[in-house]
Each structure stands twice: as structure tokens, then as C-alpha cells.
Short mmCIF file of N, CA and C in Angstrom, two decimals:
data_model
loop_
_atom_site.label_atom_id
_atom_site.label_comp_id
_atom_site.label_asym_id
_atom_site.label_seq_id
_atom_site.Cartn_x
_atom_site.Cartn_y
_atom_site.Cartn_z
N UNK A 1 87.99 -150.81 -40.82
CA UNK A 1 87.52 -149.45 -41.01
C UNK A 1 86.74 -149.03 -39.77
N UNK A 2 87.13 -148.04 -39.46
CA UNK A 2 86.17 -147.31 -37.81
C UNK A 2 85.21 -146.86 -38.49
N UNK A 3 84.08 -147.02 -37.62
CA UNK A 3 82.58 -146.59 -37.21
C UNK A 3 82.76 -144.99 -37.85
N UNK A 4 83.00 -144.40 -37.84
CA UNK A 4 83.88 -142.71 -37.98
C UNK A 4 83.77 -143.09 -39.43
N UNK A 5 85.21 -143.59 -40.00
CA UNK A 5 85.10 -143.47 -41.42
C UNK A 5 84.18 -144.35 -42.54
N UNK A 6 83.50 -145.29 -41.53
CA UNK A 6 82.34 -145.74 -42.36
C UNK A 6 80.74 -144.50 -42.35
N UNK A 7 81.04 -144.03 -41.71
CA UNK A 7 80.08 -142.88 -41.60
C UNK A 7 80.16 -141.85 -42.57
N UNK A 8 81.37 -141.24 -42.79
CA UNK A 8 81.92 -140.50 -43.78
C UNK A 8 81.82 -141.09 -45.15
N UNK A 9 82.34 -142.42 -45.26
CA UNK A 9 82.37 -142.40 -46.69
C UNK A 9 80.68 -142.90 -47.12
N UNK A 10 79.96 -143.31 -46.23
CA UNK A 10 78.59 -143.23 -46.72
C UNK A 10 77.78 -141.77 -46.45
N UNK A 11 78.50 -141.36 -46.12
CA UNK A 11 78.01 -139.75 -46.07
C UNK A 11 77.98 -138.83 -47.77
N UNK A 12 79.51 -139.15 -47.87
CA UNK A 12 79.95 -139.02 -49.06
C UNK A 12 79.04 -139.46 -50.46
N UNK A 13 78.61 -141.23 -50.04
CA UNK A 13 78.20 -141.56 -51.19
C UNK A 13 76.64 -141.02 -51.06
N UNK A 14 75.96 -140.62 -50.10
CA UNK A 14 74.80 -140.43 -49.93
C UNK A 14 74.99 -138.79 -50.78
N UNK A 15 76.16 -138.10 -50.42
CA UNK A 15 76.11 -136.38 -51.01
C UNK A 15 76.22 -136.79 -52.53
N UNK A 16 76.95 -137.69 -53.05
CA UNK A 16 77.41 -137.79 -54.59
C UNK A 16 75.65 -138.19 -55.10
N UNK A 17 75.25 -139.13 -54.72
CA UNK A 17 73.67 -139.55 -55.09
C UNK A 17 73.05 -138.24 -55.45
N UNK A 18 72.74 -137.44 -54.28
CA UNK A 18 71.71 -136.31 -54.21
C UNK A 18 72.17 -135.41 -55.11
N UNK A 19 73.38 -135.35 -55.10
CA UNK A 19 74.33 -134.30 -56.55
C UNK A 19 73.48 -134.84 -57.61
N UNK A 20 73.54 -135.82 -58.06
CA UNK A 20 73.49 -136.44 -58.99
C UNK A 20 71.60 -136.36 -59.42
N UNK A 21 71.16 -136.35 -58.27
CA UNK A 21 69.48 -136.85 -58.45
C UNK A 21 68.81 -134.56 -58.74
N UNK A 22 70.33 -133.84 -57.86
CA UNK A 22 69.65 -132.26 -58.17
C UNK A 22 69.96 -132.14 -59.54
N UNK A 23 71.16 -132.36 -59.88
CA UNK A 23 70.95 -131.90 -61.43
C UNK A 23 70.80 -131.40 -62.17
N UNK A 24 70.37 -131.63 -62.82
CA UNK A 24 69.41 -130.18 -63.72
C UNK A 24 67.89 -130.15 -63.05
N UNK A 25 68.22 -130.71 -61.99
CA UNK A 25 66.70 -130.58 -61.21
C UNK A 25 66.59 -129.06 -60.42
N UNK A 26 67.81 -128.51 -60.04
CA UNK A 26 68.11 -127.12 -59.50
C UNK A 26 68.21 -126.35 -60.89
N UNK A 27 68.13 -126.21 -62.04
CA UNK A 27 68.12 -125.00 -62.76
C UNK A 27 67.56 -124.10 -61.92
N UNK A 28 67.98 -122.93 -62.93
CA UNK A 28 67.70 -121.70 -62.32
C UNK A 28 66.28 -121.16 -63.17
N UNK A 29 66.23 -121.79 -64.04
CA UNK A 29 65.20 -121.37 -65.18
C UNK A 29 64.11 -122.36 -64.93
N UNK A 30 62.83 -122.21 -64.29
CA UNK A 30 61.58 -123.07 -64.13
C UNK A 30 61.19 -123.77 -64.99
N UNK A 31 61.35 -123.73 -66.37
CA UNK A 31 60.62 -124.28 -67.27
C UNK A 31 61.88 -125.06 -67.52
N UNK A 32 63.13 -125.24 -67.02
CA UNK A 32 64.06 -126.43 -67.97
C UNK A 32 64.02 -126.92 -66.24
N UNK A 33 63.39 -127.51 -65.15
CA UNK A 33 63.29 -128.25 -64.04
C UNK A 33 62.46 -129.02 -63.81
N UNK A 34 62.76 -130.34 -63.64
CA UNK A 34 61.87 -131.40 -63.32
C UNK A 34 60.81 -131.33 -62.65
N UNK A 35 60.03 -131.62 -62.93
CA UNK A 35 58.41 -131.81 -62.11
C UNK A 35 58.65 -132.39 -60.17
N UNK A 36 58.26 -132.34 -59.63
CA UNK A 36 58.06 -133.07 -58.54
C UNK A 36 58.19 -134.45 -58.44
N UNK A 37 57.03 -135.10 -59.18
CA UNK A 37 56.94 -136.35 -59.43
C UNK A 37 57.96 -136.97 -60.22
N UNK A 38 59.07 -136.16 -61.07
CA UNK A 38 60.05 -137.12 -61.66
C UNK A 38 61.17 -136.95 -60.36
N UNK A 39 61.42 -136.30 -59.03
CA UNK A 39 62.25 -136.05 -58.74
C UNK A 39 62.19 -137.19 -57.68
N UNK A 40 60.35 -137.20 -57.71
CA UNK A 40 60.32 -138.82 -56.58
C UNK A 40 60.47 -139.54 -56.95
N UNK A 41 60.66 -140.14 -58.41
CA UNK A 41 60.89 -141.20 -58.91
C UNK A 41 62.28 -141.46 -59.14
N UNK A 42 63.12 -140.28 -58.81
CA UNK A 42 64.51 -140.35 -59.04
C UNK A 42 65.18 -141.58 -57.53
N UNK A 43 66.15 -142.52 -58.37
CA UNK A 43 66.56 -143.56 -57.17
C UNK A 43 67.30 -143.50 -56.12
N UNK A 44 67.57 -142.03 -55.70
CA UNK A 44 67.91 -141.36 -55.07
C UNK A 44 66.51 -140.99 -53.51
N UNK A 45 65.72 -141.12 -54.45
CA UNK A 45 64.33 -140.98 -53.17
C UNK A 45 64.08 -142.39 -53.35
N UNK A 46 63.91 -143.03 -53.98
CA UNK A 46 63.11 -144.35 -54.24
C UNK A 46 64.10 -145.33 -53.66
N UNK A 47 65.55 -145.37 -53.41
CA UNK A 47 65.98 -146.42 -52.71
C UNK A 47 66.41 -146.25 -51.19
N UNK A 48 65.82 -145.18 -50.73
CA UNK A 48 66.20 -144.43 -49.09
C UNK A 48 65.72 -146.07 -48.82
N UNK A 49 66.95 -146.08 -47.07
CA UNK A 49 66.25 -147.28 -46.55
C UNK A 49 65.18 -147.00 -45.73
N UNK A 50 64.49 -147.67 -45.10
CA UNK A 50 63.68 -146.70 -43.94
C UNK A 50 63.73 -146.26 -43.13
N UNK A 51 62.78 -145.58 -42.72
CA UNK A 51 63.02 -144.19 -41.56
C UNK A 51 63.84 -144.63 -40.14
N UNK A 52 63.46 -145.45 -40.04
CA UNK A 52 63.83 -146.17 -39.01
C UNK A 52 65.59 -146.51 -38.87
N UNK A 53 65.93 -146.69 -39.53
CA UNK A 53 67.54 -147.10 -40.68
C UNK A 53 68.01 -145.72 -40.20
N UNK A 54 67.67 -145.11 -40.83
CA UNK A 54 67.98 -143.36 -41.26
C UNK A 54 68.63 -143.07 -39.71
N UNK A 55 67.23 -142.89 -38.96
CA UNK A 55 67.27 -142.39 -37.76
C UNK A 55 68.20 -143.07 -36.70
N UNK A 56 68.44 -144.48 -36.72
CA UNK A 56 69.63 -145.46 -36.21
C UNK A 56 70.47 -144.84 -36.36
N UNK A 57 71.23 -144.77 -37.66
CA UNK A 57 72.54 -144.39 -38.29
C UNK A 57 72.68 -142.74 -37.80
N UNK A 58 71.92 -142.22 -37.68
CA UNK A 58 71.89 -140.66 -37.55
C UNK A 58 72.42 -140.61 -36.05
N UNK A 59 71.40 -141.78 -35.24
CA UNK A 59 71.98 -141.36 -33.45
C UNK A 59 73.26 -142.26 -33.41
N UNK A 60 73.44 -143.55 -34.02
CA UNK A 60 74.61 -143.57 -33.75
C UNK A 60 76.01 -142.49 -34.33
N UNK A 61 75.70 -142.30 -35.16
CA UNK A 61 76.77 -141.24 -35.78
C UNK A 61 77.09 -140.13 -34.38
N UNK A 62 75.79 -139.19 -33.75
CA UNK A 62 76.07 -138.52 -32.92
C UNK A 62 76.46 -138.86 -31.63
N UNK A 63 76.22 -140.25 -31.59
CA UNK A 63 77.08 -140.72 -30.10
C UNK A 63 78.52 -140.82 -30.27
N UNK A 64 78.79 -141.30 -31.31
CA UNK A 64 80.09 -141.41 -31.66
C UNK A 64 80.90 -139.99 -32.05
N UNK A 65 79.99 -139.25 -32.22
CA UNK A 65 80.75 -137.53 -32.49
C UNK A 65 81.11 -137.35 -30.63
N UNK A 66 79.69 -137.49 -29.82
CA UNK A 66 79.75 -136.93 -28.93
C UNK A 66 80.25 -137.82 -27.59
N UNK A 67 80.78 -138.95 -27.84
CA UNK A 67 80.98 -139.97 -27.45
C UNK A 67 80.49 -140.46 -25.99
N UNK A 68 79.15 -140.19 -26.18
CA UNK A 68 77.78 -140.35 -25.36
C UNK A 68 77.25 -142.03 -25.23
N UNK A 69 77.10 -142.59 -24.15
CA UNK A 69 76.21 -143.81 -23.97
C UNK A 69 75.41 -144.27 -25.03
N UNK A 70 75.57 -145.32 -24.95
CA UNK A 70 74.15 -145.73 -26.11
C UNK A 70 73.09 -145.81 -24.66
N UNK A 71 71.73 -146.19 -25.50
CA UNK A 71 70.64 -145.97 -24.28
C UNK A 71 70.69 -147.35 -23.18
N UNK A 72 71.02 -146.69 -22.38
CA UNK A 72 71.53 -147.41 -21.01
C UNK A 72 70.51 -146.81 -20.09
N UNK A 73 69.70 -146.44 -19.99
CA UNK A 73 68.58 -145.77 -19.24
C UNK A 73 69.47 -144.35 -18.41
N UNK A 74 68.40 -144.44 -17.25
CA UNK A 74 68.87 -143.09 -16.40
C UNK A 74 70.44 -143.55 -15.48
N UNK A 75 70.30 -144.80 -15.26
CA UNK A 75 71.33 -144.95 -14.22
C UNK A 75 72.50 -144.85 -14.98
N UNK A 76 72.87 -145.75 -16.66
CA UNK A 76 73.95 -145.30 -17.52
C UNK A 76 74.39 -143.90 -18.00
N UNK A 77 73.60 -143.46 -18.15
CA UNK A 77 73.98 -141.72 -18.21
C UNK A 77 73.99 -141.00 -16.75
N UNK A 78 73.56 -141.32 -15.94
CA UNK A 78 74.31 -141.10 -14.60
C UNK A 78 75.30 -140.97 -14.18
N UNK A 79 75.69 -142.74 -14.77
CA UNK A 79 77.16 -142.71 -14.66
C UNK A 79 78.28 -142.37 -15.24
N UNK A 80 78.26 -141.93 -16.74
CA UNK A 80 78.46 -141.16 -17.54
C UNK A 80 78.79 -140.16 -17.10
N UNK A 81 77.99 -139.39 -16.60
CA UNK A 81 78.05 -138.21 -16.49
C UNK A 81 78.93 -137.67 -14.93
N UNK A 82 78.79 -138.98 -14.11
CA UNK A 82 79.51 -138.75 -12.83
C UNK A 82 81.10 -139.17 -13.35
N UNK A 83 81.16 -139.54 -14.64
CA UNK A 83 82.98 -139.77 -14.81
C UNK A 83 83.35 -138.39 -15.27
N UNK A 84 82.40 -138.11 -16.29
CA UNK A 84 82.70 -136.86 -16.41
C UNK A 84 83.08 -135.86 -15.89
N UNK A 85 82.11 -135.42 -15.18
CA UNK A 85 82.42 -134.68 -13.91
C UNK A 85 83.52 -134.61 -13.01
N UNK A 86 83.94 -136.09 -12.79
CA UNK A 86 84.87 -136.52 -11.81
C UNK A 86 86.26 -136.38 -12.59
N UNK A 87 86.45 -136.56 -14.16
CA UNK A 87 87.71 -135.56 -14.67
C UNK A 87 87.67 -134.78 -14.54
N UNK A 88 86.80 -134.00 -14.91
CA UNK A 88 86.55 -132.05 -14.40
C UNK A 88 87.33 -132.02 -13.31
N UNK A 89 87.26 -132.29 -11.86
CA UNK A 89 87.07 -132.21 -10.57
C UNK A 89 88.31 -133.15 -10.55
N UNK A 90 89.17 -133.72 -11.08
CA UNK A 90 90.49 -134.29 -11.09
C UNK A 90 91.92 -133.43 -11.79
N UNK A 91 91.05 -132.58 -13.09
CA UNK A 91 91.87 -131.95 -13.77
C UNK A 91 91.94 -130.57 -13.05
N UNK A 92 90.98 -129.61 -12.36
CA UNK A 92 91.36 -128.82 -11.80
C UNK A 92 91.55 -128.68 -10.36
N UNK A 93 92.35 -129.98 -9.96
CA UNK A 93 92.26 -130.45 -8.14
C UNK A 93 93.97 -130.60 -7.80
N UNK A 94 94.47 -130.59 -6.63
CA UNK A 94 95.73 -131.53 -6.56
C UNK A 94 95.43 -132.43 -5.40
N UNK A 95 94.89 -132.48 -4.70
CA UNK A 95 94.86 -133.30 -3.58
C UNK A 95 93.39 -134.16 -3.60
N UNK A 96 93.22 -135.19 -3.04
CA UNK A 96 92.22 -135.99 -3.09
C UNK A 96 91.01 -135.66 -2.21
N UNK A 97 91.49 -134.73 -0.98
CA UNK A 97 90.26 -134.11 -0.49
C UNK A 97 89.81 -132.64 -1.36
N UNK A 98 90.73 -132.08 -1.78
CA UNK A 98 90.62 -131.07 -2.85
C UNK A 98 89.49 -131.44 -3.90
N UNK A 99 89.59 -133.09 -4.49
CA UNK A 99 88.80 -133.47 -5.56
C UNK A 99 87.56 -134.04 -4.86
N UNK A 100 87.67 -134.87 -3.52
CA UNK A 100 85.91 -134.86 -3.08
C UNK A 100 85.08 -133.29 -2.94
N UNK A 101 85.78 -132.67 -2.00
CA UNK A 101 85.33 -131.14 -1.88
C UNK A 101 84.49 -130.84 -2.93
N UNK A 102 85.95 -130.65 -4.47
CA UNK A 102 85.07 -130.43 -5.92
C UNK A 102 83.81 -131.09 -6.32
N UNK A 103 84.14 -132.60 -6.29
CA UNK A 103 82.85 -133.15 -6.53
C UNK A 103 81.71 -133.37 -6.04
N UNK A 104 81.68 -132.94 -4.51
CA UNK A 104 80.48 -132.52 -3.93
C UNK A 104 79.72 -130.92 -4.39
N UNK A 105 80.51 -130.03 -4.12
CA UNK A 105 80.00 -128.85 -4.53
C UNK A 105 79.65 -129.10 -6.05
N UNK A 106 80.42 -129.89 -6.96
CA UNK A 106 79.38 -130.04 -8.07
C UNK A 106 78.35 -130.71 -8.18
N UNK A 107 78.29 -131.82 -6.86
CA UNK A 107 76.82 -132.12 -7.02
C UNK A 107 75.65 -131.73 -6.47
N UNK A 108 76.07 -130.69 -5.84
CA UNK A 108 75.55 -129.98 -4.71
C UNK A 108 74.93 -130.46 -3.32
N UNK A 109 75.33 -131.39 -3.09
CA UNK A 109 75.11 -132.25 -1.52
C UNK A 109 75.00 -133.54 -2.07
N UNK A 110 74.59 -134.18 -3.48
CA UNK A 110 74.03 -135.61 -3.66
C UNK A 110 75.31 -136.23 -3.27
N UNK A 111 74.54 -137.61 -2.86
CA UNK A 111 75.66 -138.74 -2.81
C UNK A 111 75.92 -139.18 -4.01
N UNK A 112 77.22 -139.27 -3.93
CA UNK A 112 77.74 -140.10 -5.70
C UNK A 112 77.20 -141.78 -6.03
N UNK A 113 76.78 -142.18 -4.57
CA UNK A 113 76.28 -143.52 -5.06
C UNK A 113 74.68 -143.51 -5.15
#
């Protein structure tokens, strides 16, 4: 199973939970809605893993949407970002001095190394 659809289907089971924990906790009528305190006690709040967990799963999910470096400091997203670039500057080029040209003016004088 990919990283992708393990994300989804715990996405899924995380939306079916919270369905389950609103309830009749969303009435529309105040007096037939759970208190606060029964809604924290619902195992839906009470078995979150911790914040820490949460927030993992959350950035990896968006690296993998955005298919971004994990934290590799400044020089890994550097380089990242100089491949990037360097398709840009490949896809709208035909010749190889055509594509340094491009990729200088996109870096605006820096050296690529």
C-alpha cells in the first residue's frame, strides 16, 4: 500500500470517528446537545495520538502531496529547487546554451554550484 493511500484511508477512518463522536452532538436544538465535557470524553478526543504524531503525519502527508524534500537543511532544498528550475529551463529551451542562458537569468548571476 503507498504512503498516498495509507494516508487516505486513515483520513477516512479519522472522518468516520468524528462523524460518529458529532452526532447528536451537532443538533440543531441546544437543549438535545451534549455538554462540552461529554464531547471530551468522547474516544474520539480521548484516543488522539499526540501532538507530535499529528503534526509528523500532517508534514509528511504534504511532502508527499507536494513532493518536497524531507528536512535536508538549506543545501537539500537548494538542490531541489535547482532541479526544478533546471526542468523549467530544459522544457522551454532547445539548445544547451539556450538552457545555461535560461538558467542563469533565472538565477540571476548566482553560480549553480
Amino acid at each position: 500500500m503507498s504512503a498516498h493511500a495509507k494516508t487516505d484511508a486513515g483520513a477516512n477512518a479519522c472522518a468516520s470517528r468524528a462523524e460518529t463522536a458529532a452526532g447528536s452532538k451537532t443538533a440543531a436544538n441546544a437543549n438535545e446537545r451534549g455538554s462540552a465535557e461529554e464531547l471530551l470524553q468522547h474516544p474520539f478526543i480521548t484516543q488522539l495520538p499526540p501532538k507530535k504524531i499529528i503534526r509528523a503525519e500532517i508534514g509528511e502527508h504534504l511532502r508527499t502531496l507536494q513532493n518536497l524534500p524531507a528536512k535536508k537543511g538549506l543545501k537539500g532544498v537548494a538542490l531541489w529547487t535547482l532541479k526544478q528550475l533546471g526542468r523549467a529551463c530544459n522544457f522551454c529551451t532547445k539548445t544547451s546554451a539556450e538552457q545555461e542562458a535560461a538558467l542563469q537569468m533565472a538565477l540571476g548571476g548566482f553560480s549553480c554550484y
